[in-house]
Short mmCIF file of C-alpha atoms and ligand atoms in Angstrom, two decimals:
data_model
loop_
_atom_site.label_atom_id
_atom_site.label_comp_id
_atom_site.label_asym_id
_atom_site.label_seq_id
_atom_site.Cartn_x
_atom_site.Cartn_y
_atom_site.Cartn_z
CA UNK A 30 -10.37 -55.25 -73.51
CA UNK A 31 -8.24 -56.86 -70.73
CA UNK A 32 -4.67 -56.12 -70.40
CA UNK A 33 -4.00 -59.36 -68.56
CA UNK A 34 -2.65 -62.40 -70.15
CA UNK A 35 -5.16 -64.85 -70.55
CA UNK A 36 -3.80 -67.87 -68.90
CA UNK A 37 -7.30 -68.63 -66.97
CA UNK A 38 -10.81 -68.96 -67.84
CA UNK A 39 -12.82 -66.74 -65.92
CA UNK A 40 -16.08 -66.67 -64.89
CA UNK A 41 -17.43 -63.01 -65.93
CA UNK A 42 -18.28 -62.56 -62.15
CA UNK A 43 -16.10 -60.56 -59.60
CA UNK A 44 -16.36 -60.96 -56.02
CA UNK A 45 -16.21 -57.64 -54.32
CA UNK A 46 -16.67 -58.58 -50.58
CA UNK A 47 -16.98 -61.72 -48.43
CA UNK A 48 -18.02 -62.40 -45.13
CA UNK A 49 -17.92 -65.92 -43.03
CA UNK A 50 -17.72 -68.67 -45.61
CA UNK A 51 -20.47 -66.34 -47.93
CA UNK A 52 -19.13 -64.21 -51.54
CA UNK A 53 -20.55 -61.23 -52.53
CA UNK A 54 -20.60 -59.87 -56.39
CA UNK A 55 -20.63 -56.92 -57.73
CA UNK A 56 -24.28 -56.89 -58.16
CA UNK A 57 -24.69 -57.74 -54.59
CA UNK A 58 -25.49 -61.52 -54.79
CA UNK A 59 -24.34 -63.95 -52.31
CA UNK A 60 -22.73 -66.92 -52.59
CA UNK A 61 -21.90 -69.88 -50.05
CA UNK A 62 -18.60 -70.87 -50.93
CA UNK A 63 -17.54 -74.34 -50.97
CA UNK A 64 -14.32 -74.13 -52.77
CA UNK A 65 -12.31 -71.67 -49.77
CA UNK A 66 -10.58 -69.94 -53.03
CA UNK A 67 -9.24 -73.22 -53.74
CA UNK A 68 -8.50 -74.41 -50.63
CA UNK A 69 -6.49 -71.24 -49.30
CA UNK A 70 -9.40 -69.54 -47.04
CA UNK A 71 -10.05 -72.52 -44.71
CA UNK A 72 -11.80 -70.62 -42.18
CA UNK A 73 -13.50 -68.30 -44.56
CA UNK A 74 -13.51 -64.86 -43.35
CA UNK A 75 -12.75 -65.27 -40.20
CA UNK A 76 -12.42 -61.90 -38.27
CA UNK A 77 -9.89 -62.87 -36.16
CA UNK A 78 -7.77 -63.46 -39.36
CA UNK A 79 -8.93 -60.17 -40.51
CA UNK A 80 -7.98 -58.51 -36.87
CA UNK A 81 -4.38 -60.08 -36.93
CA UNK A 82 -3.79 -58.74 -40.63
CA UNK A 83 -5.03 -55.24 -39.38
CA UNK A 84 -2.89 -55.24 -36.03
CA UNK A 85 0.37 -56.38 -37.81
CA UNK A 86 -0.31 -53.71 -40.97
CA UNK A 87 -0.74 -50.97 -37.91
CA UNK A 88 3.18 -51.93 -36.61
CA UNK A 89 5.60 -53.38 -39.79
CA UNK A 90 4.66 -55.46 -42.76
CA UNK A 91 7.79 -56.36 -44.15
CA UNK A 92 11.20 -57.01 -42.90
CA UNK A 93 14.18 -58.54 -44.58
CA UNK A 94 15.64 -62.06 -43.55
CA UNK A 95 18.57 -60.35 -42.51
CA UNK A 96 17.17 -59.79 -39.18
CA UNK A 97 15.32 -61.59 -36.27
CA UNK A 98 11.91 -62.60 -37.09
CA UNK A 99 9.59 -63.32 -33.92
CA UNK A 100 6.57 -64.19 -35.76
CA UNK A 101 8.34 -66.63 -38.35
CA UNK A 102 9.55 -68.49 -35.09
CA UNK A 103 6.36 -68.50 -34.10
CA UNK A 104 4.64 -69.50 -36.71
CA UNK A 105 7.57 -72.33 -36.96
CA UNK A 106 7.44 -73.70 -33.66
CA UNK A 107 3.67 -74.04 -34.04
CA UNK A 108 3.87 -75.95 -37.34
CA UNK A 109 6.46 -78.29 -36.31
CA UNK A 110 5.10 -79.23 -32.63
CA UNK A 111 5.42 -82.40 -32.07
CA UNK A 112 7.85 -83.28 -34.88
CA UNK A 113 12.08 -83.18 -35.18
CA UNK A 114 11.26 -80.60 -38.07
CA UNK A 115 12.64 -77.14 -38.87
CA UNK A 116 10.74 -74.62 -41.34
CA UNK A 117 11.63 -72.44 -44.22
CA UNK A 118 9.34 -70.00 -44.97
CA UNK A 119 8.40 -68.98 -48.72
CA UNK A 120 5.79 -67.49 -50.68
CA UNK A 121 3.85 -70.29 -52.98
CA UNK A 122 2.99 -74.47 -53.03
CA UNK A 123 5.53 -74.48 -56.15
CA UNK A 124 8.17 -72.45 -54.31
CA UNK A 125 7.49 -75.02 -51.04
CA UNK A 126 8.64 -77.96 -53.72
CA UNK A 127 11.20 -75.92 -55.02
CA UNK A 128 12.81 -75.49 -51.69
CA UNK A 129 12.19 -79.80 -51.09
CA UNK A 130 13.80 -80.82 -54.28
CA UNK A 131 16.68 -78.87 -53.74
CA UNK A 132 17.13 -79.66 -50.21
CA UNK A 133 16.58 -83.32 -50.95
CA UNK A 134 19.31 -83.08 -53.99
CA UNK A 135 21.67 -81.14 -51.69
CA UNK A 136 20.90 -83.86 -48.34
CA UNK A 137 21.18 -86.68 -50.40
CA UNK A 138 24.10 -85.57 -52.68
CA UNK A 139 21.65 -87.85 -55.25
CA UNK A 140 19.15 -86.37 -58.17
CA UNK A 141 16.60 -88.51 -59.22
CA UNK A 142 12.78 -87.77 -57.90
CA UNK A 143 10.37 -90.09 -58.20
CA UNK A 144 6.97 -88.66 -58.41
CA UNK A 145 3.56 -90.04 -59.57
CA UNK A 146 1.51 -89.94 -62.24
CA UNK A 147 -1.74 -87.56 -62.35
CA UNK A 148 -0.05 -85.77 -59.27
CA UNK A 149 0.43 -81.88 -59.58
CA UNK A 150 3.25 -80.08 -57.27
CA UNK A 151 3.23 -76.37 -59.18
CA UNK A 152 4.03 -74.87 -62.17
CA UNK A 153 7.61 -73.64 -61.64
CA UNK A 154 10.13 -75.71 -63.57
CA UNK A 155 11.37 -78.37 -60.78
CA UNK A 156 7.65 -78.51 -59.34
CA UNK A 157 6.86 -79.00 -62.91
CA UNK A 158 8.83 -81.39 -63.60
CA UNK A 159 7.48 -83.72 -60.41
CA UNK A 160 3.81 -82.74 -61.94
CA UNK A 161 2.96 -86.29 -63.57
CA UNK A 162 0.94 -84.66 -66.03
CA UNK A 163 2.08 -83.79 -69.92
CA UNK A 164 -0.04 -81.47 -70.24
CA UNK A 165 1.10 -79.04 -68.17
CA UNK A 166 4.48 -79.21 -69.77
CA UNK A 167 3.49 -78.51 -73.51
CA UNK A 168 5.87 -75.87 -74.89
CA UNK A 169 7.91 -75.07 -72.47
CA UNK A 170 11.06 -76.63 -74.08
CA UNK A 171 13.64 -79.23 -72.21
CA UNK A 172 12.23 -79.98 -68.59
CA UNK A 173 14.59 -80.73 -65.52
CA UNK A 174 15.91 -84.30 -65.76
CA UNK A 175 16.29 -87.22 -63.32
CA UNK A 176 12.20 -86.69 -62.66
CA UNK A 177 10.02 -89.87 -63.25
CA UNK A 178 6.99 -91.09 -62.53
CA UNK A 179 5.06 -94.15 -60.66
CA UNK A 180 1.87 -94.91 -60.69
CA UNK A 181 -0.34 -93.89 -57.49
CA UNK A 182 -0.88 -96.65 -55.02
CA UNK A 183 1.67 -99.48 -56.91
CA UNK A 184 5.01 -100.12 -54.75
CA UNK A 185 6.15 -102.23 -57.31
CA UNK A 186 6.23 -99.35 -59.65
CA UNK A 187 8.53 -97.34 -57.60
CA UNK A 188 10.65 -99.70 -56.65
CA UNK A 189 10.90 -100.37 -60.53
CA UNK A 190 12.06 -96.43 -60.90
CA UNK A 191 14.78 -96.54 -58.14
CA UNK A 192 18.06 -96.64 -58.79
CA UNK A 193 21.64 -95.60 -56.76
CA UNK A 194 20.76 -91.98 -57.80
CA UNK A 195 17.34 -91.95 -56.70
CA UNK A 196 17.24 -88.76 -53.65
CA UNK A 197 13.45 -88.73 -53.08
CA UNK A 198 9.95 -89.84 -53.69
CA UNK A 199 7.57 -87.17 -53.71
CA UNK A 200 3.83 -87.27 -53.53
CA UNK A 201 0.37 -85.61 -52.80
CA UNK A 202 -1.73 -87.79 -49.80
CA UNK A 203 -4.59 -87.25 -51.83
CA UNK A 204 -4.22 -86.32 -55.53
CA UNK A 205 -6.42 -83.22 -55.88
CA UNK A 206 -5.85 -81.52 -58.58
CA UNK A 207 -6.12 -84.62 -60.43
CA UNK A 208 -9.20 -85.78 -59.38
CA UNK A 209 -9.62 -86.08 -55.37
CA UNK A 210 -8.00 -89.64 -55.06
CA UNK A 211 -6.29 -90.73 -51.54
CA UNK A 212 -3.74 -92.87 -51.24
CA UNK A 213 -4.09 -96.23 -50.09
CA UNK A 214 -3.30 -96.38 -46.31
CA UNK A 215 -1.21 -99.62 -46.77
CA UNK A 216 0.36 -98.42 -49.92
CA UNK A 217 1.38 -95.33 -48.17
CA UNK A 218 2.95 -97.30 -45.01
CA UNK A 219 5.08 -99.60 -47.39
CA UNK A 220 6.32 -97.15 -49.10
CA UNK A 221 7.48 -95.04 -46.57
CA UNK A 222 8.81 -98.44 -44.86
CA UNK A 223 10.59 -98.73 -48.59
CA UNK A 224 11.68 -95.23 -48.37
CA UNK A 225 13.56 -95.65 -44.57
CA UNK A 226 14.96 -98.93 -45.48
CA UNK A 227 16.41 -97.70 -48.57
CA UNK A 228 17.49 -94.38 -47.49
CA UNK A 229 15.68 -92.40 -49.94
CA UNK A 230 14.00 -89.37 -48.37
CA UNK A 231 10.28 -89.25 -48.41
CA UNK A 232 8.33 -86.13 -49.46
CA UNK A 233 4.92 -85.01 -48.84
CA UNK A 234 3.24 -82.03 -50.17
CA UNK A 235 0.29 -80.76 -48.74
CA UNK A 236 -0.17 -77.81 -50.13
CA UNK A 237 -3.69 -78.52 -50.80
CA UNK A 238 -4.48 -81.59 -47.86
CA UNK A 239 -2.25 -79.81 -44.78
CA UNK A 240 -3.66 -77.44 -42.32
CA UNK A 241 -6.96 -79.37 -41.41
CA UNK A 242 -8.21 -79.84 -44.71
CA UNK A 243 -8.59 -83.35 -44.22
CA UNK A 244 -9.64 -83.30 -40.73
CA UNK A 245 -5.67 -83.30 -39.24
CA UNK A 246 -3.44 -80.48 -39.31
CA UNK A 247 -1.62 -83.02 -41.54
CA UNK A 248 -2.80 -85.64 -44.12
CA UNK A 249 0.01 -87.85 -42.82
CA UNK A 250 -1.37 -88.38 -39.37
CA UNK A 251 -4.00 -90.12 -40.94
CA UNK A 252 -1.39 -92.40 -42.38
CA UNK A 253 0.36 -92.90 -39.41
CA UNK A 254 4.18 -92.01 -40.84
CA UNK A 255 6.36 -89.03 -40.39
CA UNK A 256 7.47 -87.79 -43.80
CA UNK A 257 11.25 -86.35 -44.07
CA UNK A 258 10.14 -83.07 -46.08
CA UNK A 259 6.57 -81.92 -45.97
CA UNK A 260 5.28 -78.54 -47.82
CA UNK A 261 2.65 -76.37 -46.96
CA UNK A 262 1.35 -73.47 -48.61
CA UNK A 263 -2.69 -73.11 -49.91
CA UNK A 264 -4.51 -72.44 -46.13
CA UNK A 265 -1.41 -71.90 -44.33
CA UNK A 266 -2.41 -67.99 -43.65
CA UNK A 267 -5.68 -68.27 -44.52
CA UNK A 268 -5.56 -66.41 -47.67
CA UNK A 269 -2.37 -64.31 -47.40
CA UNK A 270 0.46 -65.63 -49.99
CA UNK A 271 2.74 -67.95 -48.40
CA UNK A 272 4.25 -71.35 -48.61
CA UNK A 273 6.69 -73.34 -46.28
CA UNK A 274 8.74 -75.96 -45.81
CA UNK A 275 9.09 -78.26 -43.03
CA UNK A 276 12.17 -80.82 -42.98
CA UNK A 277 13.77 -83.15 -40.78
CA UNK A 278 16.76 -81.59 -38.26
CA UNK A 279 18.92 -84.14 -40.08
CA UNK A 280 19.30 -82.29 -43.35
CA UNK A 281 19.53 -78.95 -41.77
CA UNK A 282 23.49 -79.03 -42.44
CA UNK A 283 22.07 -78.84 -46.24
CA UNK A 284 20.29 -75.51 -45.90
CA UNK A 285 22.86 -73.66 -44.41
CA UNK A 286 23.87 -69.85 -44.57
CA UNK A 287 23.69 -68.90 -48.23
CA UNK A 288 21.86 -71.68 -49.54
CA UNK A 289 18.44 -70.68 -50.27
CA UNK A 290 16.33 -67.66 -49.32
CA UNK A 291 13.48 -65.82 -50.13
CA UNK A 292 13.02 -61.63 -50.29
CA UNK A 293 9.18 -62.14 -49.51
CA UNK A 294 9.50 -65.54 -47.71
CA UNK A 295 8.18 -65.52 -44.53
CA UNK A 296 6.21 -61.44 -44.41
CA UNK A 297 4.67 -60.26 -41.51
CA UNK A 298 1.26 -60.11 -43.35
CA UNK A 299 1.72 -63.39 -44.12
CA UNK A 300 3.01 -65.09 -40.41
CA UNK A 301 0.79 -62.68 -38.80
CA UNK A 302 -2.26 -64.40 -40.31
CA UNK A 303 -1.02 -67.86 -40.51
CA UNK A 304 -0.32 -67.65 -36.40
CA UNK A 305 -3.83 -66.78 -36.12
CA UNK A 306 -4.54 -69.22 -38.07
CA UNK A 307 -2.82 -72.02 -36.41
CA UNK A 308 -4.51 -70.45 -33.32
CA UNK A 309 -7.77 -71.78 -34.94
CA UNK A 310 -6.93 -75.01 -35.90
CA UNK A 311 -5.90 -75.38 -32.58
CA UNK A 312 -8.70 -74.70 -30.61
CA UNK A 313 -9.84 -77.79 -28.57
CA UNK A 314 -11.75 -80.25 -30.34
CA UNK A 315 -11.51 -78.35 -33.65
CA UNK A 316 -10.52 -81.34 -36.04
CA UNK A 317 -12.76 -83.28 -34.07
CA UNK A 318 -15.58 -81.03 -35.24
CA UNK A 319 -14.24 -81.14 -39.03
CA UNK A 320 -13.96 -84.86 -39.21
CA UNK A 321 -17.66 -85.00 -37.59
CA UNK A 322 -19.02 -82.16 -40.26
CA UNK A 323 -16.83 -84.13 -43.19
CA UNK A 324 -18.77 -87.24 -41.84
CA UNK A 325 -22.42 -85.14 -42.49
CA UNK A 326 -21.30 -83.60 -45.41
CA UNK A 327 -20.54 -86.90 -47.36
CA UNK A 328 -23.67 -88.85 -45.47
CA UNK A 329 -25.93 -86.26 -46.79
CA UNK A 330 -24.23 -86.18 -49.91
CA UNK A 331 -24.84 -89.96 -50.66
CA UNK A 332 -28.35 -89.78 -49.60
CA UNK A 333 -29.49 -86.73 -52.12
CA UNK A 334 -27.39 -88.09 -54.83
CA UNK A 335 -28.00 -91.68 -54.63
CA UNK A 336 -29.63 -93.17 -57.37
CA UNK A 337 -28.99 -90.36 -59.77
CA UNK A 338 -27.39 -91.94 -63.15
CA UNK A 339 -24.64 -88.91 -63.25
CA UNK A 340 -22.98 -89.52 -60.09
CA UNK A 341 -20.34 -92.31 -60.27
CA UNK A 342 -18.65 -92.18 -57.24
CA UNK A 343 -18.07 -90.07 -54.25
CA UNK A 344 -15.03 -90.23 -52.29
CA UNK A 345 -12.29 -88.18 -50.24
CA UNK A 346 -10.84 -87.60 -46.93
CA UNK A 347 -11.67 -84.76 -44.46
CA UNK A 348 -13.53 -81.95 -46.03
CA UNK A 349 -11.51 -82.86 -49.33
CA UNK A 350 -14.44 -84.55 -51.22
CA UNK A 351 -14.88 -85.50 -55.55
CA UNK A 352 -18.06 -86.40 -56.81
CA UNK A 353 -17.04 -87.96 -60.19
CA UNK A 354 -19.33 -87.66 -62.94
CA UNK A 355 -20.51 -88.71 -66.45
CA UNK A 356 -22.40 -84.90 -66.66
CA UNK A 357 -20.26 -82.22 -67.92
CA UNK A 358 -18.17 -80.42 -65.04
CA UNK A 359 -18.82 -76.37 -66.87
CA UNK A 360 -22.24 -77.19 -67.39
CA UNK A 361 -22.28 -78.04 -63.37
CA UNK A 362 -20.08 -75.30 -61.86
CA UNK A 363 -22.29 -73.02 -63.72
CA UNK A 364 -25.94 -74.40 -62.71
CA UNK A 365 -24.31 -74.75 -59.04
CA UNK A 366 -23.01 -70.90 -59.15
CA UNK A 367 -26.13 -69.61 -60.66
CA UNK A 368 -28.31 -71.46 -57.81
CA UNK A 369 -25.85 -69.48 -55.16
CA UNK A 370 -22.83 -72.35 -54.66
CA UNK A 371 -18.92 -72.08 -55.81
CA UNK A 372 -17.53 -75.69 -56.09
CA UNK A 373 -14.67 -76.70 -57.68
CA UNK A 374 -13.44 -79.30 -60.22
CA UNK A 375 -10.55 -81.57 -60.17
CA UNK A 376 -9.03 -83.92 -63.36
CA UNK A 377 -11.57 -84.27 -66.38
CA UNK A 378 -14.68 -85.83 -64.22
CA UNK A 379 -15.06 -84.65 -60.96
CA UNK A 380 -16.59 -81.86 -59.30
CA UNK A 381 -14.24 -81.00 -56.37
CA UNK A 382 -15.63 -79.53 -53.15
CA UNK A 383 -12.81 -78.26 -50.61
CA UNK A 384 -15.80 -75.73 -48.33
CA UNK A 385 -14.47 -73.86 -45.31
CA UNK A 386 -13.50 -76.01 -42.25
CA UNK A 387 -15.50 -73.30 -40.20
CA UNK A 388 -18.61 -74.46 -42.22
CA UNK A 389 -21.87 -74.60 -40.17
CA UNK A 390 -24.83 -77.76 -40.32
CA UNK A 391 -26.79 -75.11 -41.60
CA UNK A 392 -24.43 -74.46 -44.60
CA UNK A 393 -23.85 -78.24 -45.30
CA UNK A 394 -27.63 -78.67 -45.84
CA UNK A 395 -28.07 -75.13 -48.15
CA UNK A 396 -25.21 -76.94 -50.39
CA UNK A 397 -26.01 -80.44 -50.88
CA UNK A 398 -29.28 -79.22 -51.39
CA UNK A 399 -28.07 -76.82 -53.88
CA UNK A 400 -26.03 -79.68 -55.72
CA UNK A 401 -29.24 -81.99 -55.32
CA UNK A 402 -31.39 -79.84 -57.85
CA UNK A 403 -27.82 -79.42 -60.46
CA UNK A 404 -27.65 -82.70 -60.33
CA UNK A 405 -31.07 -83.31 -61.30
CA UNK A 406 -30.93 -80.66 -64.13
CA UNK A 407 -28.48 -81.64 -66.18
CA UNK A 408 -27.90 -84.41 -68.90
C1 PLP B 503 -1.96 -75.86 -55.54
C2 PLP B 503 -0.93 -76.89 -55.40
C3 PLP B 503 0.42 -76.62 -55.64
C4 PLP B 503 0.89 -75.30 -56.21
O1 PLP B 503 0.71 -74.24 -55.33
P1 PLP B 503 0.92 -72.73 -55.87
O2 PLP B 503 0.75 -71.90 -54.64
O3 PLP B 503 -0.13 -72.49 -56.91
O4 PLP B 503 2.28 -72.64 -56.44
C5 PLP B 503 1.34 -77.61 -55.39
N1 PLP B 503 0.97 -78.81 -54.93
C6 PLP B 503 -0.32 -79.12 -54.69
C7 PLP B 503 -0.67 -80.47 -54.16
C8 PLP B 503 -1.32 -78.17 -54.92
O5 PLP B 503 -2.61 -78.49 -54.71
#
């Protein structure tokens, strides 16, 4: 008897410990984890993530936004180096795109979002309503209006949804959820060349691709283009609930005194890890060292799957990878978790792998070797 609602479908399996980028159950097995708790514990268990949660519970773990906040600034400055941004700090990816709708409404004095099909921004009613997906609206009554949709990697199709009320176009770098599909470099530089030229504010969310997922601290640098709104949330502390926006100082006269806040938004628990966290993305050569283990990763990925009839494609950026198949994706999870291995899946046909950027040559080899033999098992 469970006295939770049952809004997810889980695996009767609890993990009671974890240490590195390894999950322990209850019955003491381990597991090597190559989902990061869907993309949130990007270094695993690191213990200087653990240390900086146990210093900052020692002095205060919560203060109000009413007063100065050292760590948020922080935390800030280190997330916007190198950009004209500002942050706002919240607690969620959905409250992230709450915060960039409304400060792209309130900028632009304009309502309409464009978003794209297939993309998922959170489950909150304005990041629900830029979620191209029906689905994922079903019951819920009358959505927010002024929300449409384009399809992924086809300018044309914006520019066939703008109009003089149009605020902001809104999309994920690569679509996870959906099914792990980038964006088309060119498609991406057009349209935020459309965007600028048109004055229509351009948002990315990386909730799921930002903070080194992808081998940059940001998807965007791969695309070469400086979004106006970005959000953050999923890895940002490493596993501590938080999400954040960064915008351009241009539409800071938008989000002034009284227009948004958050009670939680911004917790010491939360900055405390996420500075540490920043710390480690930072380290010299770090998203050298991802891009080189995403290169390994996928290499040794094509060789032990090539040839096999239930792998159609394989494809990604960073350590953001889909293997879409024909085979069916429980059936797979299952055979992977019972071998040792936690993957993910993404849309109705691929199984999604987003493993710990900390993860070693050693670990790549135990789980392409472990997906190998699931492969090879099933029908
Ligand atoms: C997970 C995700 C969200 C929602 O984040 P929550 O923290 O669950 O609200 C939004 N956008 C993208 C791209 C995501 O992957």
């Amino acid at each position: 008897m469970s006295f939770l609602f049952q809004n997810y479908n889980r695996a009767s399996i609890e993990f009671v410990k974890a240490e590195g980028n390894y999950l322990m159950d209850s019955e003491g097995r381990a597991y090597l984890d190559f989902s990061s708790g869907i993309g949130v514990t990007n270094l695993g268990f690191h213990p200087q993530v653990q240390a900086a949660l146990l210093r900052q519970a020692e002095q205060i773990w919560h203060s109000p936004n009413l007063y100065l906040s050292s760590l948020q600034e922080k935390v800030a400055e280190e997330l916007v180096a190198g950009y004209d941004y500002l942050a706002f700090f919240c607690n969620s990816g959905a409250e992230a795109n709450e915060a960039a709708i409304k400060l792209a409404r309130k900028a632009s004095g304009k309502q309409g979002i464009i978003s794209f099909q297939q993309s998922f921004h959170g489950r909150t009613f304005g990041a629900m309503a830029a979620t191209g997906q029906e689905k994922i609206k079903i019951g819920f009554g009358d959505g927010l209006s002024h929300f449409s949709y384009a399809i992924y990697n086809d300018l044309a199709s914006v520019k066939a949804l703008v109009n003089s009320d149009t605020a902001a176009v809104m999309l994920e770098l690569v679509q996870g959820e959906s099914g792990v599909l980038p964006a088309d470099e060119q498609f991406v530089q057009d349209l935020a060349d459309f965007c600028r030229q048109n004055k229509i504010l351009l948002v990315v969310d990386e909730v799921q691709t930002g903070m080194g997922r992808t081998g940059k601290l940001y998807s965007f640098e791969h695309y070469d283009i400086v979004p106006d709104i970005v959000t953050l949330a999923k890895g940002l502390a490493n596993g501590v609930p938080v999400g954040a926006m960064l915008g351009k100082k241009e539409l800071a006269s938008a989000f002034n005194y009284g227009s948004h806040g958050s009670t939680f938004g911004g917790n010491r628990l939360a900055m405390a890890a996420a500075l540490e966290t920043l710390r480690q993305l930072k380290t010299p050569d770090f998203m050298e060292e991802v891009q080189e283990k995403s290169r390994l990763l996928v290499g040794e990925l094509q060789t032990a799957l090539q040839g096999n009839p239930r792998v159609l494609a394989i494809r990604g950026l960073g350590l953001m990878i889909g293997i879409e198949t024909s085979s069916n994706l429980s059936v797979l999870v299952e055979k992977a978790r019972e071998k040792g291995l936690i993957v993910l899946t993404a849309g109705t046909n691929v199984i999604r792998l987003l493993p710990p950027l900390t993860l070693s040559e050693e670990e790549i080899q135990r789980g392409v070797g472990t997906l190998k033999e699931v492969f090879e098992e099933v029908d």
